[in-house]
CSV table of C-alpha atoms in Angstrom, one decimal:
chain,number,residue,atom,x,y,z
A,161,LEU,CA,-32.5,112.6,55.0
A,162,PRO,CA,-29.3,110.7,54.5
A,163,SER,CA,-29.9,107.8,52.2
A,164,ALA,CA,-28.2,105.1,50.2
A,165,ALA,CA,-26.2,106.3,47.2
A,166,ASN,CA,-28.8,105.2,44.8
A,167,ALA,CA,-31.6,106.7,46.7
A,168,PRO,CA,-31.6,110.5,46.5
A,169,ALA,CA,-32.5,112.0,49.8
A,170,ILE,CA,-34.3,114.8,48.2
A,171,ALA,CA,-36.8,112.4,46.8
A,172,VAL,CA,-38.5,112.0,50.2
A,173,HIS,CA,-38.9,115.6,50.8
A,174,GLU,CA,-39.7,116.7,47.3
A,175,PRO,CA,-41.5,113.8,45.5
A,176,SER,CA,-41.3,114.1,41.7
A,177,ASP,CA,-44.4,114.5,39.7
A,178,GLU,CA,-43.7,111.4,37.7
A,179,PRO,CA,-46.2,111.1,34.8
A,180,GLY,CA,-49.0,108.8,35.9
A,181,SER,CA,-48.1,109.2,39.6
A,182,ALA,CA,-51.0,109.7,41.9
A,183,SER,CA,-49.0,111.9,44.2
A,184,GLY,CA,-50.2,115.1,42.7
A,185,LYS,CA,-49.8,118.3,44.7
A,186,ARG,CA,-48.8,118.0,48.3
A,187,PRO,CA,-51.5,119.3,50.7
A,188,ALA,CA,-50.3,122.5,52.2
A,189,ALA,CA,-50.6,121.1,55.8
A,190,LEU,CA,-48.3,118.2,54.9
A,191,ALA,CA,-45.8,120.3,53.0
A,192,ASP,CA,-44.5,121.9,56.2
A,193,ARG,CA,-44.4,118.8,58.4
A,194,LYS,CA,-41.5,116.5,58.6
A,195,ILE,CA,-42.1,113.1,57.1
A,196,ALA,CA,-42.5,110.9,60.1
A,197,SER,CA,-44.1,107.8,58.7
A,198,TRP,CA,-43.6,105.6,55.6
A,199,THR,CA,-47.3,105.9,55.1
A,200,ASP,CA,-47.0,109.7,54.6
A,201,PRO,CA,-48.1,110.5,51.0
A,202,ARG,CA,-44.8,112.2,50.3
A,203,ALA,CA,-42.9,109.0,51.4
A,204,VAL,CA,-45.3,106.9,49.4
A,205,ALA,CA,-44.6,109.1,46.4
A,206,ALA,CA,-40.9,108.7,46.8
A,207,LEU,CA,-41.3,104.9,47.1
A,208,ALA,CA,-43.3,104.9,43.9
A,209,ASN,CA,-40.1,106.1,42.3
A,210,ASP,CA,-37.7,104.0,44.2
A,211,CYS,CA,-38.7,100.9,46.2
A,212,SER,CA,-35.2,100.6,47.7
A,213,LEU,CA,-35.2,104.0,49.2
A,214,LYS,CA,-33.4,103.7,52.5
A,215,VAL,CA,-33.1,106.1,55.5
A,216,THR,CA,-30.4,105.9,58.0
A,217,ASN,CA,-29.9,108.1,61.0
A,218,PRO,CA,-27.7,111.2,60.4
A,219,ASP,CA,-24.6,111.5,62.4
A,220,THR,CA,-26.4,113.3,65.2
A,221,GLU,CA,-28.1,112.4,68.4
A,222,GLU,CA,-31.5,113.0,66.8
A,223,PRO,CA,-33.1,109.9,65.5
A,224,ASP,CA,-34.9,109.9,62.2
A,225,PRO,CA,-38.4,108.7,62.4
A,226,LEU,CA,-38.1,106.6,59.3
A,227,ALA,CA,-34.8,104.9,60.2
A,228,CYS,CA,-34.4,101.4,61.7
A,229,ASP,CA,-31.4,102.5,63.7
A,230,VAL,CA,-31.7,102.5,67.5
A,231,PRO,CA,-29.4,105.0,69.1
A,232,PHE,CA,-26.5,103.4,71.0
A,233,GLU,CA,-26.2,104.4,74.6
A,234,GLN,CA,-23.4,104.0,77.0
A,235,SER,CA,-23.2,103.6,80.7
A,236,CYS,CA,-20.4,105.2,82.6
A,237,VAL,CA,-20.6,102.6,85.3
A,238,TYR,CA,-20.0,98.9,85.0
A,239,ASP,CA,-23.4,97.3,84.2
A,240,PRO,CA,-23.4,94.1,82.2
A,241,CYS,CA,-27.2,94.2,82.2
A,242,PHE,CA,-27.3,97.6,80.6
A,243,GLU,CA,-24.9,96.3,78.0
A,244,LYS,CA,-27.2,93.3,77.4
A,245,GLY,CA,-30.1,95.8,76.9
A,246,GLN,CA,-28.0,97.7,74.3
A,247,THR,CA,-27.0,94.5,72.5
A,248,CYS,CA,-30.7,93.6,72.4
A,249,LYS,CA,-31.6,97.0,70.9
A,250,GLN,CA,-29.0,96.7,68.2
A,251,GLY,CA,-30.5,93.3,67.4
A,252,CYS,CA,-33.9,94.9,67.0
A,253,SER,CA,-32.4,97.4,64.7
A,254,LYS,CA,-30.9,94.7,62.5
A,255,LYS,CA,-34.2,92.8,62.4
A,256,CYS,CA,-35.9,96.0,61.3
A,257,ALA,CA,-33.4,96.4,58.6
A,258,SER,CA,-34.0,92.9,57.3
A,259,CYS,CA,-37.8,93.5,57.5
A,260,ASP,CA,-37.3,96.8,55.6
A,261,ALA,CA,-35.3,95.1,52.9
A,262,ALA,CA,-38.0,92.4,52.5
A,263,CYS,CA,-40.6,95.1,52.1
A,264,ALA,CA,-38.4,96.8,49.4
A,265,ASP,CA,-38.0,93.4,47.5
A,266,HIS,CA,-41.7,92.9,47.6
A,267,CYS,CA,-42.3,96.4,46.4
A,268,ALA,CA,-39.9,95.8,43.5
A,269,THR,CA,-41.7,92.6,42.5
A,270,CYS,CA,-45.0,94.4,42.7
A,271,ARG,CA,-43.8,97.3,40.7
A,272,ASP,CA,-42.2,95.2,38.0
A,273,ALA,CA,-45.6,93.9,37.2
A,274,CYS,CA,-47.1,97.4,36.8
A,275,THR,CA,-47.8,99.0,33.5
A,276,ASP,CA,-49.0,102.4,34.8
A,277,GLY,CA,-48.4,104.9,37.5
A,278,ALA,CA,-51.5,104.1,39.5
A,279,CYS,CA,-50.3,100.5,39.9
A,280,ARG,CA,-46.9,101.7,41.0
A,281,GLN,CA,-48.5,104.0,43.5
A,282,ARG,CA,-50.5,101.1,44.9
A,283,CYS,CA,-47.3,99.1,45.3
A,284,ALA,CA,-45.7,102.0,47.0
A,285,ALA,CA,-48.5,102.5,49.4
A,286,SER,CA,-48.4,98.8,50.3
A,287,CYS,CA,-44.6,99.1,50.7
A,288,GLY,CA,-45.0,102.1,53.0
A,289,GLU,CA,-47.3,100.2,55.2
A,290,CYS,CA,-44.9,97.2,55.2
A,291,LYS,CA,-42.0,99.4,56.1
A,292,GLN,CA,-43.9,101.2,58.8
A,293,SER,CA,-44.9,97.9,60.4
A,294,CYS,CA,-41.1,97.0,60.6
A,295,LEU,CA,-40.6,100.2,62.6
A,296,LYS,CA,-43.5,99.3,64.9
A,297,SER,CA,-42.1,95.9,65.5
A,298,ARG,CA,-38.7,97.5,66.1
A,299,ASP,CA,-40.2,99.8,68.8
A,300,LYS,CA,-41.8,96.9,70.6
A,301,CYS,CA,-38.6,94.9,70.4
A,302,ALA,CA,-36.4,97.7,71.6
A,303,THR,CA,-38.7,98.7,74.5
A,304,ALA,CA,-40.7,95.8,75.9
A,305,GLN,CA,-38.5,92.9,74.9
A,306,CYS,CA,-35.2,94.5,75.7
A,307,ALA,CA,-36.5,96.0,78.9
A,308,GLN,CA,-37.6,92.6,80.0
A,309,ALA,CA,-34.2,91.1,79.1
A,310,GLU,CA,-32.4,93.8,81.0
A,311,LEU,CA,-34.7,93.5,84.0
A,312,ALA,CA,-34.3,89.7,84.1
A,313,CYS,CA,-30.6,90.1,83.8
A,314,GLY,CA,-30.6,92.5,86.8
A,315,ARG,CA,-32.6,90.1,88.9
A,316,ALA,CA,-30.2,87.3,88.1
A,317,ALA,CA,-27.2,89.5,88.9
A,318,LYS,CA,-28.8,90.4,92.2
A,319,ARG,CA,-29.5,86.8,93.0
A,320,ALA,CA,-26.0,85.7,92.0
A,321,TRP,CA,-24.4,88.6,94.0
A,322,ALA,CA,-26.3,87.8,97.1
A,323,GLY,CA,-26.0,84.0,96.6
A,324,ALA,CA,-22.2,84.2,96.5
A,325,GLY,CA,-22.2,86.1,99.8
A,326,CYS,CA,-21.0,89.4,98.1
A,327,THR,CA,-23.6,91.7,99.7
A,328,GLY,CA,-21.8,94.4,101.7
A,329,LYS,CA,-18.3,93.2,100.6
A,330,CYS,CA,-17.4,96.1,98.3
A,331,PRO,CA,-15.4,98.0,101.0
A,332,GLU,CA,-13.3,94.9,101.5
A,333,ILE,CA,-13.0,94.2,97.8
A,334,ASN,CA,-12.0,97.8,97.1
A,335,GLU,CA,-9.4,97.6,99.8
A,336,CYS,CA,-8.0,94.6,98.1
A,337,LEU,CA,-8.1,96.3,94.7
A,338,GLU,CA,-6.6,99.7,95.8
A,339,PRO,CA,-2.9,98.8,95.5
A,340,CYS,CA,-3.5,96.9,92.2
A,341,ALA,CA,-4.0,99.8,89.8
A,342,ALA,CA,-3.3,98.2,86.3
A,343,ASP,CA,-1.6,95.2,87.8
A,344,ASN,CA,-3.6,92.4,86.3
A,345,ALA,CA,-2.1,89.7,88.5
A,346,CYS,CA,-3.0,91.7,91.6
A,347,ASN,CA,-6.6,92.2,90.3
A,348,ALA,CA,-6.9,88.5,89.5
A,349,LYS,CA,-5.7,87.7,93.0
A,350,CYS,CA,-8.5,89.8,94.4
A,351,GLN,CA,-11.0,88.2,92.1
A,352,LYS,CA,-9.9,84.8,93.3
A,353,ARG,CA,-10.1,85.9,97.0
A,354,PHE,CA,-13.7,87.1,96.5
A,355,LYS,CA,-14.7,84.2,94.3
A,356,GLY,CA,-18.2,84.5,92.9
A,357,CYS,CA,-18.3,88.3,93.3
A,358,ASP,CA,-17.9,90.3,90.1
A,359,ILE,CA,-15.4,92.8,91.5
A,360,GLU,CA,-16.0,95.2,88.6
A,361,TYR,CA,-19.2,96.2,90.3
A,362,CYS,CA,-17.3,97.5,93.3
A,363,MET,CA,-14.8,99.5,91.3
A,364,THR,CA,-17.6,101.7,90.0
A,365,GLY,CA,-19.6,101.7,93.2
A,366,ALA,CA,-22.9,100.3,92.1
A,367,PRO,CA,-23.1,96.6,93.1
A,368,PRO,CA,-26.4,94.8,92.5
A,369,GLU,CA,-27.6,94.8,96.0
B,285,MET,CA,-46.5,100.4,92.2
B,286,THR,CA,-46.2,101.1,88.5
B,287,ILE,CA,-46.5,104.6,87.2
B,288,LYS,CA,-47.7,105.5,83.9
B,289,LEU,CA,-45.3,105.2,81.1
B,290,GLU,CA,-46.2,107.7,78.4
B,291,GLN,CA,-45.8,111.0,80.1
B,292,LEU,CA,-43.0,113.2,81.0
B,293,ILE,CA,-43.4,116.7,82.5
B,294,SER,CA,-41.8,118.8,85.0
B,295,ARG,CA,-42.4,121.5,87.6
B,296,CYS,CA,-40.1,124.5,88.0
B,297,LEU,CA,-38.1,125.8,90.9
B,298,ALA,CA,-37.2,129.4,91.6
B,299,GLU,CA,-34.2,130.5,93.6
B,300,PRO,CA,-35.2,132.5,96.7
B,301,ARG,CA,-34.4,136.2,96.9
B,302,VAL,CA,-31.3,137.0,98.8
B,303,ALA,CA,-33.3,137.7,102.0
B,304,ALA,CA,-35.2,134.5,101.7
B,305,ALA,CA,-32.0,132.6,101.1
B,306,VAL,CA,-30.4,134.1,104.2
B,307,LEU,CA,-33.5,133.2,106.2
B,308,GLY,CA,-33.4,129.7,104.8
B,309,LEU,CA,-29.8,129.2,105.8
B,310,ALA,CA,-30.4,130.6,109.2
B,311,LEU,CA,-33.2,128.2,109.7
B,312,LEU,CA,-31.2,125.2,108.6
B,313,SER,CA,-29.9,124.5,112.0
B,314,PHE,CA,-33.4,124.0,113.3
B,315,ALA,CA,-34.3,121.5,110.5
B,316,PRO,CA,-37.6,123.2,109.7
B,317,ARG,CA,-40.4,121.4,108.1
B,318,SER,CA,-42.4,124.3,107.0
B,319,ALA,CA,-43.8,125.7,103.8
B,320,GLU,CA,-45.3,129.1,103.0
B,321,VAL,CA,-47.2,130.6,100.1
B,322,GLY,CA,-44.5,131.7,97.6
B,323,SER,CA,-44.7,133.5,94.3
B,324,PRO,CA,-47.9,133.0,92.4
B,325,GLY,CA,-48.5,129.3,91.9
B,326,MET,CA,-45.4,128.4,94.0
B,327,VAL,CA,-44.7,127.1,97.4
B,328,ARG,CA,-41.8,128.5,99.4
B,329,LEU,CA,-39.9,125.9,101.3
B,330,ALA,CA,-37.4,126.6,104.1
B,331,GLY,CA,-34.2,124.5,103.7
B,332,GLY,CA,-33.9,121.3,105.6
B,333,SER,CA,-32.8,117.7,105.4
B,334,PHE,CA,-34.2,114.3,104.7
B,335,GLU,CA,-33.2,110.7,104.2
B,336,ARG,CA,-32.8,109.8,100.6
B,337,GLY,CA,-32.8,106.3,99.1
B,338,ARG,CA,-33.8,102.9,100.4
B,339,GLU,CA,-32.1,99.7,101.1
B,340,GLY,CA,-33.2,96.5,99.3
B,341,GLY,CA,-34.7,98.3,96.3
B,342,ARG,CA,-33.1,99.4,93.1
B,343,ALA,CA,-29.3,99.4,93.1
B,344,ASP,CA,-29.3,103.1,92.0
B,345,GLU,CA,-31.4,104.1,95.0
B,346,SER,CA,-29.0,102.9,97.7
B,347,PRO,CA,-27.4,103.4,100.0
B,348,ARG,CA,-29.7,105.4,102.1
B,349,HIS,CA,-28.1,108.7,103.0
B,350,ARG,CA,-28.9,112.1,104.5
B,351,VAL,CA,-29.3,115.1,102.2
B,352,ARG,CA,-29.6,118.7,103.1
B,353,VAL,CA,-31.0,121.4,100.7
B,354,ARG,CA,-31.2,125.1,100.8
B,355,ALA,CA,-34.4,127.1,100.8
B,356,PHE,CA,-36.3,127.4,97.4
B,357,GLU,CA,-39.7,127.9,95.8
B,358,ILE,CA,-41.3,125.2,93.7
B,359,ASP,CA,-44.4,125.1,91.5
B,360,ALA,CA,-47.3,123.8,93.5
B,361,THR,CA,-48.6,121.8,90.6
B,362,LEU,CA,-47.3,120.1,87.5
B,363,VAL,CA,-46.9,122.4,84.5
B,364,THR,CA,-50.3,122.4,82.8
B,365,ARG,CA,-51.1,122.1,79.2
B,366,SER,CA,-52.5,125.6,79.4
B,367,ALA,CA,-49.3,127.1,81.0
B,368,PHE,CA,-47.1,125.4,78.4
B,369,ALA,CA,-49.3,126.7,75.6
B,370,GLY,CA,-48.8,130.2,77.0
B,371,PHE,CA,-45.0,129.7,76.9
B,372,VAL,CA,-45.1,128.4,73.3
B,373,SER,CA,-47.4,131.3,72.3
B,374,GLU,CA,-45.0,133.9,73.9
B,375,THR,CA,-41.8,132.4,72.5
B,376,GLY,CA,-42.7,130.4,69.4
B,377,TYR,CA,-40.8,127.5,70.9
B,378,VAL,CA,-40.7,124.2,69.0
B,379,THR,CA,-40.5,121.1,71.2
B,380,THR,CA,-38.1,118.2,70.6
B,381,ALA,CA,-41.0,115.9,69.5
B,382,GLU,CA,-42.2,118.5,67.0
B,383,ARG,CA,-38.8,118.9,65.6
B,384,LEU,CA,-38.2,115.2,65.3
B,385,GLY,CA,-41.6,114.5,63.9
B,386,PHE,CA,-42.7,111.9,66.4
B,387,GLY,CA,-43.4,111.2,70.0
B,388,MET,CA,-43.0,108.0,72.0
B,389,ALA,CA,-46.2,106.7,73.5
B,390,ALA,CA,-47.5,103.8,75.5
B,391,HIS,CA,-51.2,103.0,75.9
B,392,GLU,CA,-53.5,100.5,77.5
B,393,GLY,CA,-53.2,97.1,75.8
B,394,MET,CA,-49.5,97.3,75.1
B,395,ASP,CA,-46.9,95.0,76.8
B,396,ASP,CA,-45.2,96.2,79.9
B,397,TRP,CA,-42.4,98.6,79.1
B,398,GLU,CA,-43.5,98.8,75.5
B,399,TRP,CA,-43.4,102.2,73.7
B,400,GLU,CA,-44.0,103.1,70.1
B,401,ARG,CA,-43.2,106.1,67.9
B,402,VAL,CA,-46.3,108.0,67.0
B,403,PRO,CA,-45.8,110.1,63.9
B,404,HIS,CA,-46.5,113.8,64.7
B,405,ALA,CA,-47.4,113.2,68.3
B,406,SER,CA,-46.4,116.0,70.5
B,407,TRP,CA,-47.6,118.0,73.6
B,408,ARG,CA,-50.3,119.4,71.3
B,409,GLU,CA,-51.8,116.0,70.6
B,410,PRO,CA,-50.0,113.2,72.4
B,411,PHE,CA,-52.4,110.5,71.3
B,412,ALA,CA,-53.6,110.0,67.8
B,413,PRO,CA,-57.2,111.0,66.9
B,414,GLY,CA,-59.5,108.1,67.7
B,415,MET,CA,-57.5,106.7,70.6
B,416,PRO,CA,-59.7,106.0,73.6
B,417,GLU,CA,-59.2,108.4,76.5
B,418,ARG,CA,-57.2,110.9,74.5
B,419,GLU,CA,-59.4,113.8,75.7
B,420,ALA,CA,-57.8,113.5,79.1
B,421,PHE,CA,-54.6,114.9,77.6
B,422,LEU,CA,-56.3,117.8,76.0
B,423,ALA,CA,-57.8,119.5,79.1
B,424,ASP,CA,-56.4,122.9,80.0
B,425,ASP,CA,-55.6,121.6,83.5
B,426,ALA,CA,-54.0,118.4,82.4
B,427,PRO,CA,-50.3,118.1,82.9
B,428,VAL,CA,-48.5,118.8,79.7
B,429,VAL,CA,-46.8,115.7,78.3
B,430,MET,CA,-44.3,114.7,75.6
B,431,VAL,CA,-41.9,117.3,76.8
B,432,SER,CA,-38.2,116.6,76.7
B,433,PHE,CA,-35.5,117.6,79.2
B,434,GLU,CA,-34.6,120.5,76.8
B,435,ASP,CA,-38.2,121.6,76.5
B,436,ALA,CA,-38.7,121.5,80.3
B,437,SER,CA,-35.5,123.5,80.9
B,438,ALA,CA,-36.5,126.0,78.3
B,439,TYR,CA,-39.9,126.5,79.8
B,440,CYS,CA,-38.4,127.1,83.3
B,441,ALA,CA,-35.7,129.4,81.9
B,442,HIS,CA,-38.3,131.6,80.2
B,443,TYR,CA,-39.9,132.3,83.5
B,444,GLN,CA,-36.5,132.9,85.2
B,445,LYS,CA,-36.8,129.5,87.0
B,446,ARG,CA,-35.0,126.2,86.6
B,447,LEU,CA,-35.7,122.5,87.1
B,448,PRO,CA,-35.3,121.3,90.6
B,449,THR,CA,-32.4,118.9,91.4
B,450,GLU,CA,-33.5,115.4,92.3
B,451,ALA,CA,-32.6,116.2,95.9
B,452,GLU,CA,-34.7,119.3,95.9
B,453,TRP,CA,-37.6,117.6,94.2
B,454,GLU,CA,-37.7,114.7,96.6
B,455,TYR,CA,-37.4,117.0,99.6
B,456,ALA,CA,-40.4,119.0,98.3
B,457,MET,CA,-42.5,116.0,97.4
B,458,ARG,CA,-41.9,114.2,100.7
B,459,GLY,CA,-43.4,117.2,102.4
B,460,GLY,CA,-41.7,116.5,105.6
B,461,SER,CA,-42.3,112.7,105.7
B,462,GLU,CA,-39.4,110.3,106.2
B,463,GLY,CA,-39.1,106.6,105.5
B,464,THR,CA,-42.6,106.2,104.1
B,465,ARG,CA,-43.5,104.9,100.7
B,466,TYR,CA,-45.8,107.8,100.0
B,467,PRO,CA,-45.7,111.3,101.5
B,468,TRP,CA,-48.7,110.5,103.7
B,469,GLY,CA,-47.6,107.0,104.8
B,470,ASP,CA,-47.2,103.5,103.4
B,471,ASP,CA,-50.7,102.9,102.0
B,472,ALA,CA,-51.7,104.3,98.7
B,473,ARG,CA,-55.2,104.9,100.2
B,474,ARG,CA,-56.2,107.8,102.5
B,475,GLY,CA,-59.7,107.7,103.9
B,476,GLY,CA,-60.5,104.6,101.9
B,477,HIS,CA,-59.6,106.3,98.5
B,478,LEU,CA,-56.6,106.0,96.4
B,479,SER,CA,-54.6,109.3,96.8
B,480,LEU,CA,-52.6,109.3,93.7
B,481,ASN,CA,-53.0,108.5,90.0
B,482,PHE,CA,-51.2,105.4,89.0
B,483,TRP,CA,-51.7,102.3,86.9
B,484,GLN,CA,-53.9,99.7,88.5
B,485,GLY,CA,-53.7,96.2,87.0
B,486,SER,CA,-51.3,93.4,86.8
B,487,SER,CA,-49.9,94.5,83.5
B,488,HIS,CA,-50.3,97.4,81.0
B,489,HIS,CA,-52.8,95.3,79.0
B,490,ARG,CA,-55.6,96.7,81.2
B,491,ASN,CA,-56.0,99.5,83.7
B,492,THR,CA,-58.7,98.6,86.3
B,493,ARG,CA,-59.3,102.4,86.8
B,494,ASP,CA,-59.6,102.1,90.6
B,495,ASP,CA,-58.3,105.7,90.9
B,496,GLY,CA,-60.7,107.0,88.3
B,497,PHE,CA,-58.2,107.6,85.6
B,498,VAL,CA,-56.6,105.7,82.8
B,499,TYR,CA,-53.8,108.1,81.9
B,500,VAL,CA,-53.3,111.7,83.2
B,501,SER,CA,-55.5,113.4,85.8
B,502,PRO,CA,-56.0,117.2,86.2
B,503,VAL,CA,-53.2,118.6,88.3
B,504,ARG,CA,-55.4,119.3,91.3
B,505,ALA,CA,-57.4,116.1,91.2
B,506,PHE,CA,-55.8,114.7,94.4
B,507,ALA,CA,-55.1,116.3,97.7
B,508,PRO,CA,-51.7,117.9,98.0
B,509,ASN,CA,-49.0,116.8,100.4
B,510,ASP,CA,-48.5,118.6,103.8
B,511,TRP,CA,-46.6,121.4,102.1
B,512,GLY,CA,-49.3,122.1,99.6
B,513,ILE,CA,-47.7,120.4,96.6
B,514,PHE,CA,-49.9,118.5,94.3
B,515,ASP,CA,-49.1,115.2,92.6
B,516,PRO,CA,-46.0,114.6,94.7
B,517,VAL,CA,-46.2,111.0,93.4
B,518,GLY,CA,-48.1,109.6,90.5
B,519,ASN,CA,-49.8,111.1,87.4
B,520,VAL,CA,-46.7,111.7,85.2
B,521,TRP,CA,-43.0,111.3,85.3
B,522,GLN,CA,-41.3,114.5,86.3
B,523,TRP,CA,-38.0,115.9,85.0
B,524,THR,CA,-35.3,117.0,87.4
B,525,ALA,CA,-32.2,119.0,86.6
B,526,ASP,CA,-29.6,116.2,87.3
B,527,TYR,CA,-28.0,114.0,84.8
B,528,TYR,CA,-28.4,110.3,85.7
B,529,ALA,CA,-25.7,108.1,86.9
B,530,LYS,CA,-26.2,104.7,88.5
B,531,ASP,CA,-23.7,105.4,91.2
B,532,THR,CA,-24.8,108.9,92.3
B,533,TYR,CA,-26.2,107.8,95.6
B,534,ALA,CA,-23.1,105.6,96.3
B,535,ARG,CA,-20.9,108.5,95.5
B,536,VAL,CA,-22.6,111.2,97.6
B,537,ALA,CA,-23.3,108.8,100.5
B,538,HIS,CA,-19.7,108.9,101.4
B,539,GLU,CA,-19.9,112.6,102.1
B,540,GLY,CA,-21.9,112.1,105.3
B,541,THR,CA,-24.7,114.6,104.9
B,542,ALA,CA,-24.8,115.6,101.3
B,543,ILE,CA,-25.4,119.3,100.8
B,544,ASP,CA,-27.4,120.1,97.7
B,545,PRO,CA,-26.1,117.1,95.9
B,546,ILE,CA,-26.4,116.8,92.1
B,547,GLY,CA,-26.1,113.9,89.8
B,548,ALA,CA,-23.5,113.2,87.1
B,549,LYS,CA,-21.6,116.2,85.9
B,550,SER,CA,-22.6,115.6,82.3
B,551,ARG,CA,-24.9,113.4,80.3
B,552,GLU,CA,-21.9,111.3,79.1
């Protein structure tokens, strides 16, 4: 797991047997499974050592189950509503990161008051639940809330397109745009001629109609 | 109609033998609407054409255009949990969800379009222990779920098959129907009964269970289409071979009748 410089990645996979720690030996069944939750005993053991343990996605397409990051997706066709959805998802990721940091702060405060390993372990367990709840909220945000935002955007785009009389106009718009290439003035002239129609939609062939 | 959110699965397609392919091509000019018994568990379809897409719906499902496909065989049912277990047993295959350590799930009570990561959920156990209705996923004849595109492709390849293209899939699922919402007509009911497994209720907060199921149903729970293919609509989401692009229909519609069209050339 990639992690912040002060949070050794190995700690999550191989929790130390800190004196006083309640982690003990890992159950055999758990040892072979990837850590997929902050409430996993191995993650809790790692948090008992370091409240500020962070996980970020590696530079691959595969998401890490403990990371707040939401993979960024791109659309090859012009779709401002898809972009809106992506912006929304990145916002969810940021909120999750803030939530995660607050959990770590709370954990540190809790841990500072401890005098033994059992107490630190309790703080870590609480921290794990806190961090996992951040991920759950992130999931809801990045799915339900962002989907609703994207769908609402799509409905509005459809209404605006039809309301401005753009339905079925793409062949005409494209005919106007064809000689323009990278000539911005020419493109602007077309946009002016078809006022109210977002001509970008026609250039990629997927108007909201 | 809302379909259930938490499942993804596929059915596989096999290329016809050379003789069958020749026969299929020869029959194309007669636009046949026939299906025969194919390889075990499969239905052999002669090539033919159909109208794909609809106006006034989603932007990526228009314009309506004519599509022609060659002859092929396709699984009569969704891939079952039992069949997928056999594949895993034979190959030692590890699914994407198992590798990542989580699966995405949606269940009754959640908001519309809401999904959540479930640690260690996979095709073996899609719902965490204690979740209501989880047993439905565990039956041998339940469709296997939490299967990624890579998993579905690997499954098909192991049996010398492949995923159907979207065009092949829709041709097969329509079973000769054209212009109707369901393969049998525009009403979800046949003979007074719901003929597919889908979500009933105004939101995902509660399924009113009018079709008898909350989540998945056994792969032969409902009558097949006219070509003998089960679950042509409903039950689970099904993978096809194509990469998605919003403008695919618009692109191929310019070709007149599109012959064996495919989606985007890559996932980028």
